Backbone as JSON, one array per atom type, in Angstrom:
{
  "sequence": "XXXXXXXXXXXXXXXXXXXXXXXXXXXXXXXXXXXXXXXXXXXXXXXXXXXXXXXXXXXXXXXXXXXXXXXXXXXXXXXXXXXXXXXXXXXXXXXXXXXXXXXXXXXXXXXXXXXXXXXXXXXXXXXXXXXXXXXXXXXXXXXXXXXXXXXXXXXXXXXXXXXXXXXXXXXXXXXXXXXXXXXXXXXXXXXXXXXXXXXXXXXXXXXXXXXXXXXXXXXXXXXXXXXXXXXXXXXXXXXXXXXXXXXXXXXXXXXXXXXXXXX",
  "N": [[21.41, 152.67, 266.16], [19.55, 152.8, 263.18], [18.36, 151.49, 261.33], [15.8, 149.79, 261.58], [13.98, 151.82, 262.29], [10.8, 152.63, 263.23], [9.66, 150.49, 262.87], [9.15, 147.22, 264.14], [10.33, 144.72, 266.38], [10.92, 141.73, 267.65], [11.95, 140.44, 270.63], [13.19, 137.77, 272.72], [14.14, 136.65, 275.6], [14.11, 139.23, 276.95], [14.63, 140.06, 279.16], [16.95, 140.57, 281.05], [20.71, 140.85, 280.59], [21.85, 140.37, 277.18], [20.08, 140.34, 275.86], [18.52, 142.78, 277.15], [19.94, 145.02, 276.66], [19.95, 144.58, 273.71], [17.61, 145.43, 273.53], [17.49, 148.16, 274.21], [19.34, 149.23, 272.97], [18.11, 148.85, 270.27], [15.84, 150.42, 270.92], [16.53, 152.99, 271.36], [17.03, 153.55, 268.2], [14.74, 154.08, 267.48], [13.2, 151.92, 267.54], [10.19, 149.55, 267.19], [9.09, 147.81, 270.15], [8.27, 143.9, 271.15], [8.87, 142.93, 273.84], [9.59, 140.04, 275.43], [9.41, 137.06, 277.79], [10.32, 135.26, 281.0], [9.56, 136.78, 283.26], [7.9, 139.1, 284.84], [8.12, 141.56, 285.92], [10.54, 142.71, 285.33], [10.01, 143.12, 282.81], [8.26, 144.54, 282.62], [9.32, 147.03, 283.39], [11.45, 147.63, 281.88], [9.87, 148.09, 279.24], [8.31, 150.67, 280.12], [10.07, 152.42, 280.77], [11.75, 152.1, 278.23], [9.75, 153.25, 276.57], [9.2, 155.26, 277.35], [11.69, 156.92, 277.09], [12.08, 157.23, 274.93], [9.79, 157.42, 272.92], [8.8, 155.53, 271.9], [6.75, 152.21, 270.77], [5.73, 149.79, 273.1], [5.4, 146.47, 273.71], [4.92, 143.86, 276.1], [5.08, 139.92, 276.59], [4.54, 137.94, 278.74], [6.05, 134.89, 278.81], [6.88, 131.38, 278.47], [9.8, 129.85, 277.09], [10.76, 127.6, 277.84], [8.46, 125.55, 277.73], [6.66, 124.0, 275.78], [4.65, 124.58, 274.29], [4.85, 127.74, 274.48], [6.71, 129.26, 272.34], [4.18, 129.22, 270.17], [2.3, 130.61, 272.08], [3.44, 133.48, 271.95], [3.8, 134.02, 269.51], [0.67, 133.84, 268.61], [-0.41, 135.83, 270.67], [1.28, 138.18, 268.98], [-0.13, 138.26, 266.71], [-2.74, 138.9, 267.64], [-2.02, 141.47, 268.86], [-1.78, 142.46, 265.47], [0.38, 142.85, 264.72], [2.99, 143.52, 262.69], [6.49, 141.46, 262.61], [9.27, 142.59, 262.28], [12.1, 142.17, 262.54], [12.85, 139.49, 264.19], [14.46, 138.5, 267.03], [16.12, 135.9, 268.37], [17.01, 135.07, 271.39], [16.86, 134.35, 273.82], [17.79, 131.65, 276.58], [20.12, 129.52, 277.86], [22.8, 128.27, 280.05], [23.66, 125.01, 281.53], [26.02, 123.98, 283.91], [28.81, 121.27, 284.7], [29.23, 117.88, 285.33], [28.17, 115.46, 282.87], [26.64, 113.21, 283.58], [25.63, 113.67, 286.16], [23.93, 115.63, 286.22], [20.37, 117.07, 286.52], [18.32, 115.43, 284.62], [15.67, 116.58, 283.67], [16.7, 119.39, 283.65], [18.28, 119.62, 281.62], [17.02, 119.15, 279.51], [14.98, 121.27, 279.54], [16.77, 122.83, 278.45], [17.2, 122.06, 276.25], [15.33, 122.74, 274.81], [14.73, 125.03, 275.09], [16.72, 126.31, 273.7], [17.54, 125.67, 271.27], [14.96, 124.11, 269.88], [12.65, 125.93, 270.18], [13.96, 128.37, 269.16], [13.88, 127.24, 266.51], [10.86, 126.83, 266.51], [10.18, 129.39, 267.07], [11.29, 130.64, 264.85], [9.91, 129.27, 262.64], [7.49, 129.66, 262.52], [7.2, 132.77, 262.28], [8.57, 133.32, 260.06], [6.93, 132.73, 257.47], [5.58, 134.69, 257.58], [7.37, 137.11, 256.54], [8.49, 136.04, 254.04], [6.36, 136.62, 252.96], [6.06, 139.22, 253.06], [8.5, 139.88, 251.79], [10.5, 140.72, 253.07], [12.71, 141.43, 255.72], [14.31, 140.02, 259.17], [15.84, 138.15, 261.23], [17.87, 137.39, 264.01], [19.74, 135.15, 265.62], [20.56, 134.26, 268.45], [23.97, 132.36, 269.24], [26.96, 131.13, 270.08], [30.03, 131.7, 270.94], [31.31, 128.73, 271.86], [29.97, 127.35, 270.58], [31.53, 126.75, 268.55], [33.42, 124.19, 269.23], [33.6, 121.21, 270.54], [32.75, 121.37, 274.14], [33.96, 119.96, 276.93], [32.16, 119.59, 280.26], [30.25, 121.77, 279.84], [28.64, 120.25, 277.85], [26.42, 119.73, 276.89], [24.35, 122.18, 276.21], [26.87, 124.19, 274.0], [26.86, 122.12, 272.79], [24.16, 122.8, 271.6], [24.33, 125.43, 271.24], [26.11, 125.15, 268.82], [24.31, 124.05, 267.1], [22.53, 126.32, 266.97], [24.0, 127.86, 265.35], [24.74, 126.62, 262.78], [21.97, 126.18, 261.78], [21.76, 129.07, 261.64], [23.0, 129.92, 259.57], [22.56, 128.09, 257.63], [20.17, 128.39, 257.15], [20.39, 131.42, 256.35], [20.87, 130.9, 254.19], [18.8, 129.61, 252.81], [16.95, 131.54, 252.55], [17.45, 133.77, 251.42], [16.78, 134.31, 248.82], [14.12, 135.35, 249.26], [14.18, 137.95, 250.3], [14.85, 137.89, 252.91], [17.0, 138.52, 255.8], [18.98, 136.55, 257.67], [20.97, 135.87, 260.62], [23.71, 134.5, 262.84], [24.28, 135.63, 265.71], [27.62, 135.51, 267.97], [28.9, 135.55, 270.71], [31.29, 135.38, 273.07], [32.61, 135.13, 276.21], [31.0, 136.94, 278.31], [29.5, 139.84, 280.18], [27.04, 139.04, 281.96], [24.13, 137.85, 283.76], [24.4, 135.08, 283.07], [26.83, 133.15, 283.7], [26.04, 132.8, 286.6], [23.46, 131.41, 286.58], [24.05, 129.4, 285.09], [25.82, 127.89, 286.83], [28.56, 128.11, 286.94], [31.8, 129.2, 286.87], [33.84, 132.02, 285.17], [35.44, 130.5, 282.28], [38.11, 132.14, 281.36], [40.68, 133.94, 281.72], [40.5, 136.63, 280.32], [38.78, 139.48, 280.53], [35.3, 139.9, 280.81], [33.26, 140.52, 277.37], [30.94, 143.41, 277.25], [27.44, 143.25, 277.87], [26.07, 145.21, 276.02], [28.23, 145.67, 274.02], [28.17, 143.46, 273.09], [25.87, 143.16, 271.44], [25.53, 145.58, 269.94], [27.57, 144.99, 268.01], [26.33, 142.51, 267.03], [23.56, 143.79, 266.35], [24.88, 145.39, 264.0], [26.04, 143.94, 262.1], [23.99, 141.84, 261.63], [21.82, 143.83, 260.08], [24.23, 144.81, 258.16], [24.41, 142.41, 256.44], [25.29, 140.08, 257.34], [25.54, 136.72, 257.49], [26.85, 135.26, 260.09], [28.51, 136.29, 263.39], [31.28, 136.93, 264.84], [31.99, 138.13, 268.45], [34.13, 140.09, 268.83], [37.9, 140.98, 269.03], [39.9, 138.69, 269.75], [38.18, 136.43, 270.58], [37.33, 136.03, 268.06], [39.5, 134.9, 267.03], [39.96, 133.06, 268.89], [37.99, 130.96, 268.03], [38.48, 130.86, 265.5], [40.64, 129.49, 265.13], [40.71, 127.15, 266.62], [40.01, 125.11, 263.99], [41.88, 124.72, 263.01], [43.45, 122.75, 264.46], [43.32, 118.66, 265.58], [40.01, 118.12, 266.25], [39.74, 115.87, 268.47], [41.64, 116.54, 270.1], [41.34, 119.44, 270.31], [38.86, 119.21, 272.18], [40.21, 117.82, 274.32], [41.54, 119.7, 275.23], [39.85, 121.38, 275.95], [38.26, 120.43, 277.96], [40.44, 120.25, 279.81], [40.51, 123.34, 280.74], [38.14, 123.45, 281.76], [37.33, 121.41, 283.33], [35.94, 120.83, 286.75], [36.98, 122.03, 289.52], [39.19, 123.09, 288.63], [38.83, 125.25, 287.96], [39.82, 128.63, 289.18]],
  "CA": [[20.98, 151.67, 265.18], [18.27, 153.23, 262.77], [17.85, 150.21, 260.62], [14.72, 149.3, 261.95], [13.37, 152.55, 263.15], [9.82, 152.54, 262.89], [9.55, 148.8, 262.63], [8.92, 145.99, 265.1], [11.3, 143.91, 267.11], [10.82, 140.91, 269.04], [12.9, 140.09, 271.43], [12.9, 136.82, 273.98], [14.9, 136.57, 276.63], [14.76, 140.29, 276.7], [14.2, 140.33, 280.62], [18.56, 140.57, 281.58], [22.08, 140.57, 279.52], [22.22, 140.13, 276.07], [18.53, 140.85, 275.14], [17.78, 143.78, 277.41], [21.09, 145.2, 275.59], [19.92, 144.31, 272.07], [16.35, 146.29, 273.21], [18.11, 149.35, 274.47], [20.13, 149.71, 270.91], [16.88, 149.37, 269.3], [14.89, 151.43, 271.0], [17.31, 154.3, 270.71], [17.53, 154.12, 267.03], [13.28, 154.2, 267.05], [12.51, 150.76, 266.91], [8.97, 149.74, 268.72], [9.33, 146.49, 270.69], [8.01, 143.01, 271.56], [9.52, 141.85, 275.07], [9.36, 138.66, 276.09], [10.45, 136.69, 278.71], [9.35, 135.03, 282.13], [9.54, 137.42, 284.64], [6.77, 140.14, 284.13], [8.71, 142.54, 286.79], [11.56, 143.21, 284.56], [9.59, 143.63, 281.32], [7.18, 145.7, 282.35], [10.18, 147.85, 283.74], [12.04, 147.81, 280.67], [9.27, 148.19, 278.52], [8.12, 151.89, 280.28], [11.54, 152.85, 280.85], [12.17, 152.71, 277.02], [8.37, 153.9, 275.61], [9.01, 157.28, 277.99], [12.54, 157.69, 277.15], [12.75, 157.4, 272.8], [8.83, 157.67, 272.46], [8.41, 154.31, 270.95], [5.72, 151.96, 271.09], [5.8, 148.56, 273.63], [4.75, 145.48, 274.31], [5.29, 143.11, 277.02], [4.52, 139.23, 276.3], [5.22, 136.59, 279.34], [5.8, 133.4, 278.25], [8.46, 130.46, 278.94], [9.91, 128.83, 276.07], [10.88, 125.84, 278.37], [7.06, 124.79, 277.33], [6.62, 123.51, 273.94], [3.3, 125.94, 273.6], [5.51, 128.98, 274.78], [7.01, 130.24, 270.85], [2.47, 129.73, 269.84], [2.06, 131.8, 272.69], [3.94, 134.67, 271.65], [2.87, 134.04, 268.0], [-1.03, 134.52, 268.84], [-0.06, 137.36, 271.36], [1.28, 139.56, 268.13], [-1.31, 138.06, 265.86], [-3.79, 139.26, 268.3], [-2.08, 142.66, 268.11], [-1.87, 142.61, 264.32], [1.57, 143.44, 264.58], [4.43, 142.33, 261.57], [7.5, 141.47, 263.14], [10.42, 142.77, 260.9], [13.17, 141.63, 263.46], [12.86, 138.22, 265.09], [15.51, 137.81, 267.76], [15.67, 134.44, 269.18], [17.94, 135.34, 272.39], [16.74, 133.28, 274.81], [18.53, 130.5, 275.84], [20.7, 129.15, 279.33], [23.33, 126.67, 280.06], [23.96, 124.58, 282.85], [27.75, 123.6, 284.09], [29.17, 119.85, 285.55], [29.45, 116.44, 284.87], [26.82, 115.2, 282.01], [25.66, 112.1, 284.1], [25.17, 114.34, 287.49], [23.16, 116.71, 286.11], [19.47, 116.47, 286.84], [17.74, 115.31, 283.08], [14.96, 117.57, 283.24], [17.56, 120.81, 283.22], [19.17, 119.23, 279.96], [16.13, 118.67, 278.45], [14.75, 122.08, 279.47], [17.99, 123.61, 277.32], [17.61, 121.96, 274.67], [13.98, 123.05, 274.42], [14.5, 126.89, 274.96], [18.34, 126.69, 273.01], [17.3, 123.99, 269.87], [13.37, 123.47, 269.32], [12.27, 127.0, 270.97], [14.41, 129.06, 268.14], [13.04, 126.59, 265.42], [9.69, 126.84, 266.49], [9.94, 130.31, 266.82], [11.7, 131.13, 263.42], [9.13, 128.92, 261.73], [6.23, 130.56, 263.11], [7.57, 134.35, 261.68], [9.44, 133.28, 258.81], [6.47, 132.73, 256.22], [5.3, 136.23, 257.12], [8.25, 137.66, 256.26], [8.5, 136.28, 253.28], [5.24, 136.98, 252.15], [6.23, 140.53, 252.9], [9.41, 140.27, 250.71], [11.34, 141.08, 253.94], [12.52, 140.48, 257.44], [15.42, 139.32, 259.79], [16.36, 137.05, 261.68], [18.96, 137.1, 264.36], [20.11, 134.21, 266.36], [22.19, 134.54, 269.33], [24.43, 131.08, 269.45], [27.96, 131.06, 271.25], [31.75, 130.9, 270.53], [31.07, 127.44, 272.0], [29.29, 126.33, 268.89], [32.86, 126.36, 267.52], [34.33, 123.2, 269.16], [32.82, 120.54, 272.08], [33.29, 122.21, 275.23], [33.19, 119.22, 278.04], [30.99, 120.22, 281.55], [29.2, 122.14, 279.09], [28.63, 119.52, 276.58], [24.38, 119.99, 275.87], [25.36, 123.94, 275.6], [28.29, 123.54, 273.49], [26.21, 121.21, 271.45], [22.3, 123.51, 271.21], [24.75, 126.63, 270.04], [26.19, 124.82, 267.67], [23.06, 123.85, 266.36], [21.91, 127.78, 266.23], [25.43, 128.47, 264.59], [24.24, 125.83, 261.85], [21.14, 126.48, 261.43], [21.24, 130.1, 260.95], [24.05, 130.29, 258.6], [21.77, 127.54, 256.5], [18.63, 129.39, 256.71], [20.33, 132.52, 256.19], [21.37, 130.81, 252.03], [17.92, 129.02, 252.26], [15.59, 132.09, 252.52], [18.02, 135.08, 250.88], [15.94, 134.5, 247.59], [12.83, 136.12, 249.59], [14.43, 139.31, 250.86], [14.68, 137.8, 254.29], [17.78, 137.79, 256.37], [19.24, 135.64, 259.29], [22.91, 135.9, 261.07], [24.53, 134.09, 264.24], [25.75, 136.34, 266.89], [28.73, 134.47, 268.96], [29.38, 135.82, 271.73], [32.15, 135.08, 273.99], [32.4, 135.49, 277.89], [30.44, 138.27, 278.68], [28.97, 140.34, 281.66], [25.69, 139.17, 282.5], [24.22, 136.26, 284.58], [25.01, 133.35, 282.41], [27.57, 132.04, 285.04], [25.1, 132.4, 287.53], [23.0, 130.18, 286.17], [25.15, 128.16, 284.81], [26.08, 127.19, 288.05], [29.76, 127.88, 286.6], [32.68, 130.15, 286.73], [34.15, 132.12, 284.11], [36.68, 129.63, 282.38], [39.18, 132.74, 280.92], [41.21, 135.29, 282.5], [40.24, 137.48, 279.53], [38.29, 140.35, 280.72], [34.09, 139.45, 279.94], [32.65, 142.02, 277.12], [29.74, 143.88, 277.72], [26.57, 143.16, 276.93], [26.34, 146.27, 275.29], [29.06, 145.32, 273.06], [27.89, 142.32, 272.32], [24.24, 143.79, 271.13], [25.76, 146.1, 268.85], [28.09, 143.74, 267.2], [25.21, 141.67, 266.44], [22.56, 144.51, 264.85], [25.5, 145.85, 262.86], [26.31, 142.72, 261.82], [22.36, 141.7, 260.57], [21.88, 145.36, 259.4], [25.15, 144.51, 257.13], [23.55, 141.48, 255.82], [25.87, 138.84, 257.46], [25.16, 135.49, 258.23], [27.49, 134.87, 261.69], [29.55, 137.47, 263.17], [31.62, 136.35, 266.16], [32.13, 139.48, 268.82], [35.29, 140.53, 269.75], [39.11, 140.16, 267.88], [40.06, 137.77, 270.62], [37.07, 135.4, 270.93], [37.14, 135.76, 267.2], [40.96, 134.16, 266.68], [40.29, 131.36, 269.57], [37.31, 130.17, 267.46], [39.13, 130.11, 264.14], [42.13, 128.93, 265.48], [40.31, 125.85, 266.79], [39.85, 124.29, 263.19], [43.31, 123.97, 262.41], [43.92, 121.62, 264.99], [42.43, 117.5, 265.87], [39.37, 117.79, 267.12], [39.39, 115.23, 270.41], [42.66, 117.3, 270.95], [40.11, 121.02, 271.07], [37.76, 119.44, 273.23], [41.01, 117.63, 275.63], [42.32, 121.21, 275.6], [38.72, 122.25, 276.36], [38.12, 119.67, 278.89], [41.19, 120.84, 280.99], [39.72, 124.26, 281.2], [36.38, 123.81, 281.91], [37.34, 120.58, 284.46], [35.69, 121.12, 288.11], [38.15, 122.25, 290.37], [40.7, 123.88, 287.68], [38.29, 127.09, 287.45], [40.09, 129.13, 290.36]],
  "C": [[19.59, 152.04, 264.68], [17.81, 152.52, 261.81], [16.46, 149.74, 260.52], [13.59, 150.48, 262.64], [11.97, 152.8, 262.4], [9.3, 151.03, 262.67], [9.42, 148.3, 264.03], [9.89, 144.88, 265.35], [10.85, 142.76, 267.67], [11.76, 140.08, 269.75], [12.66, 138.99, 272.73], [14.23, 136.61, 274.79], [15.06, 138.19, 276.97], [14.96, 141.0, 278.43], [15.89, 140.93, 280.92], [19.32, 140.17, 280.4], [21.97, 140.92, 277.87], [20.62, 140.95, 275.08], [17.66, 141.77, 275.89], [19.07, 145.19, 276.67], [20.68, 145.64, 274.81], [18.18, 145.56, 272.42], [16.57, 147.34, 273.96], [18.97, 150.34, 273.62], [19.16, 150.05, 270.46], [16.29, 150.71, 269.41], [15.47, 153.19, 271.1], [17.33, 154.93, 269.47], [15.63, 153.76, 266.66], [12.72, 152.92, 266.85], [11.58, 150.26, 267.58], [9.48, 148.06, 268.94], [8.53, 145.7, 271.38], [8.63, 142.48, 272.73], [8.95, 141.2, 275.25], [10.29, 137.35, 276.86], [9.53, 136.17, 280.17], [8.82, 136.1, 283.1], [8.63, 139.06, 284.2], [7.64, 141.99, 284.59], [9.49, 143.63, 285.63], [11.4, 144.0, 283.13], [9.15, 144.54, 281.5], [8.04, 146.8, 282.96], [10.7, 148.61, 282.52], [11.24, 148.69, 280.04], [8.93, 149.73, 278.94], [9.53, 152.35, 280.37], [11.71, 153.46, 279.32], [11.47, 153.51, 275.86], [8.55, 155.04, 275.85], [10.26, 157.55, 277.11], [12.74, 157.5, 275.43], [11.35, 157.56, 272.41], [8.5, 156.55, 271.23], [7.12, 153.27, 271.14], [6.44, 150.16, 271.67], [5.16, 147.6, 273.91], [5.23, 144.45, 275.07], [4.22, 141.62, 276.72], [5.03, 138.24, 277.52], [4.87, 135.33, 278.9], [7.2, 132.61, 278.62], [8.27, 129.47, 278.11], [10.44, 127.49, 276.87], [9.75, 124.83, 278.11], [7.11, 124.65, 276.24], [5.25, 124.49, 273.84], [3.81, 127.51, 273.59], [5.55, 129.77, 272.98], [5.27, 130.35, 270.46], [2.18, 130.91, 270.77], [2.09, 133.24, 272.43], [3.57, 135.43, 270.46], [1.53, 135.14, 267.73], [-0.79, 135.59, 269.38], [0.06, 138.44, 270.12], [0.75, 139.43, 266.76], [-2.46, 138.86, 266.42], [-3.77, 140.79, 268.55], [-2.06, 143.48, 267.15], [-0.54, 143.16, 264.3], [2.51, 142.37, 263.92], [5.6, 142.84, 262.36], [8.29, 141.21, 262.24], [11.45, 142.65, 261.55], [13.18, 140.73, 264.44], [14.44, 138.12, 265.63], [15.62, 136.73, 268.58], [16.84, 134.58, 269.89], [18.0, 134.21, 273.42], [17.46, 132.15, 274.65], [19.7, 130.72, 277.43], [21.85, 127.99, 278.96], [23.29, 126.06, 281.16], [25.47, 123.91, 283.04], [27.55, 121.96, 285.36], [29.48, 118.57, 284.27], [28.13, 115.66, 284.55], [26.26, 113.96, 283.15], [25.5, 112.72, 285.7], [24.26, 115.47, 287.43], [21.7, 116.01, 286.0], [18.44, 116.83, 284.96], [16.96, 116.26, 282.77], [15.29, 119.34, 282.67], [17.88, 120.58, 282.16], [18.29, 119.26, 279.13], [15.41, 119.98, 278.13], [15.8, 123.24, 278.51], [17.79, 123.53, 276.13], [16.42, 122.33, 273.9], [14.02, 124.64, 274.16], [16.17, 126.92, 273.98], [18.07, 126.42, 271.42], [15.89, 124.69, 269.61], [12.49, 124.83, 269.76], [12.75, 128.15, 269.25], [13.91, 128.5, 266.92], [11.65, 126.81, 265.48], [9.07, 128.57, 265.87], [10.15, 131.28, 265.23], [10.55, 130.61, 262.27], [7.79, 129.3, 261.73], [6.52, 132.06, 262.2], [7.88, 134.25, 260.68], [8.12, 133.68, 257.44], [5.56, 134.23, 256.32], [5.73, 137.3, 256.53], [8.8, 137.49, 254.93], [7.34, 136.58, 252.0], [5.71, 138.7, 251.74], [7.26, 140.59, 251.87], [10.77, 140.96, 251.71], [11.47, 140.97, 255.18], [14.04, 140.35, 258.04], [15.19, 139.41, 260.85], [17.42, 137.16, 262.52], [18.53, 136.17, 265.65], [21.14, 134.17, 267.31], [22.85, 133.11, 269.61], [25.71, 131.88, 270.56], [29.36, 131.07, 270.81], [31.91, 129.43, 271.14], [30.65, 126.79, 271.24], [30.21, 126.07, 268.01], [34.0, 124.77, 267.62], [33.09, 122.4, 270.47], [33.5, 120.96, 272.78], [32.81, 120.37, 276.58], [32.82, 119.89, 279.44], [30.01, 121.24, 281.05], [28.89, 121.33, 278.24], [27.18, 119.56, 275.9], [24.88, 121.79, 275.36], [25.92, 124.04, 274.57], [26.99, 123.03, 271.97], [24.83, 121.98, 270.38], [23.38, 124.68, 270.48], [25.52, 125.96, 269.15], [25.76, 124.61, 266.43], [22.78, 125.35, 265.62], [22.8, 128.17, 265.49], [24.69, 127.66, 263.02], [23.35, 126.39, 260.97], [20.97, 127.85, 261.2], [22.21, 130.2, 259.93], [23.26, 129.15, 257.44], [20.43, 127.91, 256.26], [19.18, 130.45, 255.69], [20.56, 132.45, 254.24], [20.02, 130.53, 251.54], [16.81, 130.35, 251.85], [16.07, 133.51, 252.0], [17.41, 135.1, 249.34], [14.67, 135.62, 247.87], [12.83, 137.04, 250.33], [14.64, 139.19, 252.44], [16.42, 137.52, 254.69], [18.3, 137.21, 257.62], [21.42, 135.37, 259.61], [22.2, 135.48, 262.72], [24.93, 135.18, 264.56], [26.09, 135.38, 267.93], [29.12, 135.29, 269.71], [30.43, 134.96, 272.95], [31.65, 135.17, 275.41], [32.34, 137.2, 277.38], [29.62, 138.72, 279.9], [27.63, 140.13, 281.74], [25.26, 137.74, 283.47], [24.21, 135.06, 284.25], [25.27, 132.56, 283.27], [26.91, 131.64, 285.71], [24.14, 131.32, 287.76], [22.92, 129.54, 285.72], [25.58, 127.2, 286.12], [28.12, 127.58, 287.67], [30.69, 129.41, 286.15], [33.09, 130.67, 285.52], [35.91, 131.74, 283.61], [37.99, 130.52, 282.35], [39.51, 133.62, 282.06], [40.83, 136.49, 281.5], [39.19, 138.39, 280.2], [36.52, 139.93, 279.81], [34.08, 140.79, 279.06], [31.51, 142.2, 277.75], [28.8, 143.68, 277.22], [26.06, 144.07, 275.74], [27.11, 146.39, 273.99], [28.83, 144.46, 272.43], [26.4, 142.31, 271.33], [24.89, 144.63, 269.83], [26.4, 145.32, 268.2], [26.94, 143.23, 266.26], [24.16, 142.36, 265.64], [23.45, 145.15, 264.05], [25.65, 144.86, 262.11], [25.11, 142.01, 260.96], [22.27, 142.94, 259.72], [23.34, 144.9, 258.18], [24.81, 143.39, 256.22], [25.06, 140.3, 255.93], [25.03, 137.89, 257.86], [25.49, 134.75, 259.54], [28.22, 136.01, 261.42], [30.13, 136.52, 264.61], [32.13, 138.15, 267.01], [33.49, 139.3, 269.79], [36.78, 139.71, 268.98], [39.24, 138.67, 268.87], [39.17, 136.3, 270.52], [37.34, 135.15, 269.49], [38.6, 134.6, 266.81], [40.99, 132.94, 267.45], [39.06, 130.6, 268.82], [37.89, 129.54, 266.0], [40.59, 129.29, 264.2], [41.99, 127.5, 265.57], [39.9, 125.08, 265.25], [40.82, 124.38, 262.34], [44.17, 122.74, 263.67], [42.98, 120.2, 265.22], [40.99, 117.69, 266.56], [38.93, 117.46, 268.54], [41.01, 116.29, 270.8], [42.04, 118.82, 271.32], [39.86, 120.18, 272.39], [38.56, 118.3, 274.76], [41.12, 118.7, 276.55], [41.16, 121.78, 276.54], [38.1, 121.8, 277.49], [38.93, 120.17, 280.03], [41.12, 121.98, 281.87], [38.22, 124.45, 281.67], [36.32, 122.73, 283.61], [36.79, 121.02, 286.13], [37.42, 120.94, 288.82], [39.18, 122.86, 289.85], [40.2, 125.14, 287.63], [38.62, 127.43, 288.76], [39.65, 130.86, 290.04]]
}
């Protein structure tokens, strides 16, 4: 992926899965990078790992969008290195699995802060640089869950829906000023989601790889879409779901997701 080579990335959540992935594509096809993410260990791993091995340039930013100052954080950080970020990826982003009134409020609230108000903050923070420049993108990682209510995931379910939304209405609002923005949907895939999710994986379908799911998604911006969903499969059970009722999806979706039915 040479789209961006010579350009600037930033990537959050880029610590595990999906967004150490998406900065392993990059930095192959020359692109210098912003990590960010809690855990310093991992970054600052990453981050030499990929400066030695493509000769690119890195930076490592810890921060935790579960804080409402976290997206400023990151901001000032590549204000403070004078660096234009010509690829905002807003990755980050968790669920938690059960029964909505047993779950402890502060986890729900912490979701909807790093899933919801974390990606807004952050997009609105980068955006008017980008179109000052006359260019830019934008990718948003949401969910094939943003396609129907999922119950024991139901905040989840609900925050990628939101990013499904909202980037596919950015991506009409701000294509006047050379800037663009696409959903990647990802399905079940191999990384620690479940884990800390607290929750099994509902399909028998085989997860993809994060790997797979990373490319998908910069071919997919690089093409100048607005959502891509990854994988034929994942792609046919999302469109499939809006030819049938509604409360009948999220019965259907209820039965699979139910405690005790995930064997």
């Amino acid at each position: 992926m040479n789209h961006w080579q010579g350009k600037w990335a930033l990537i959050t959540g880029a610590s595990a899965g999906i967004g150490t992935a998406l900065a392993r594509e990059l930095a192959a096809g020359g692109t210098n990078l912003v990590l960010t993410a809690r855990r310093r260990d991992r970054l600052a791993g990453l981050a030499g790992e990929l400066s030695a091995k493509h000769n690119i340039r890195t930076l490592v930013c810890i921060a935790d969008l579960a804080q409402p100052l976290g997206p400023q954080e990151i901001f000032s950080f590549t204000e403070s290195k004078n660096i234009a970020i010509d690829l905002l990826i807003n990755n980050a982003g968790f669920g938690a699995y059960g029964e909505f009134h047993k779950m402890h409020l502060d986890r729900l609230v912490e979701m909807t802060q790093v899933n919801v108000t974390a990606v807004v903050h952050m997009t609105h923070l980068y955006l008017p640089g980008m179109i000052a420049r006359g260019s830019g993108d934008i990718l948003i990682v949401a969910s094939t869950a943003a396609f129907q209510a999922v119950p024991y995931i139901t905040t989840y379910a609900a925050t990628k829906t939101f990013d499904l939304h909202f980037a596919e209405g950015l991506a009409e609002d701000v294509r006047q000023y050379g800037v663009r923005v696409c959903a990647l949907c990802p399905g079940s895939t191999a990384t620690e989601f479940f884990q800390v999710a607290g929750q099994r994986n509902h399909t028998r379908r085989s997860p993809e790889t994060a790997e797979k799911v990373a490319h998908v998604g910069l071919a997919a911006m690089a093409a100048g879409k607005s959502s891509v969903i990854s994988g034929f499969a994942n792609w046919m059970g999302a469109e499939s779901v809006r030819f049938a009722p509604r409360r009948l999806v999220a019965r259907v979706a209820g039965g699979m997701f139910r405690p005790g039915k995930m064997k």
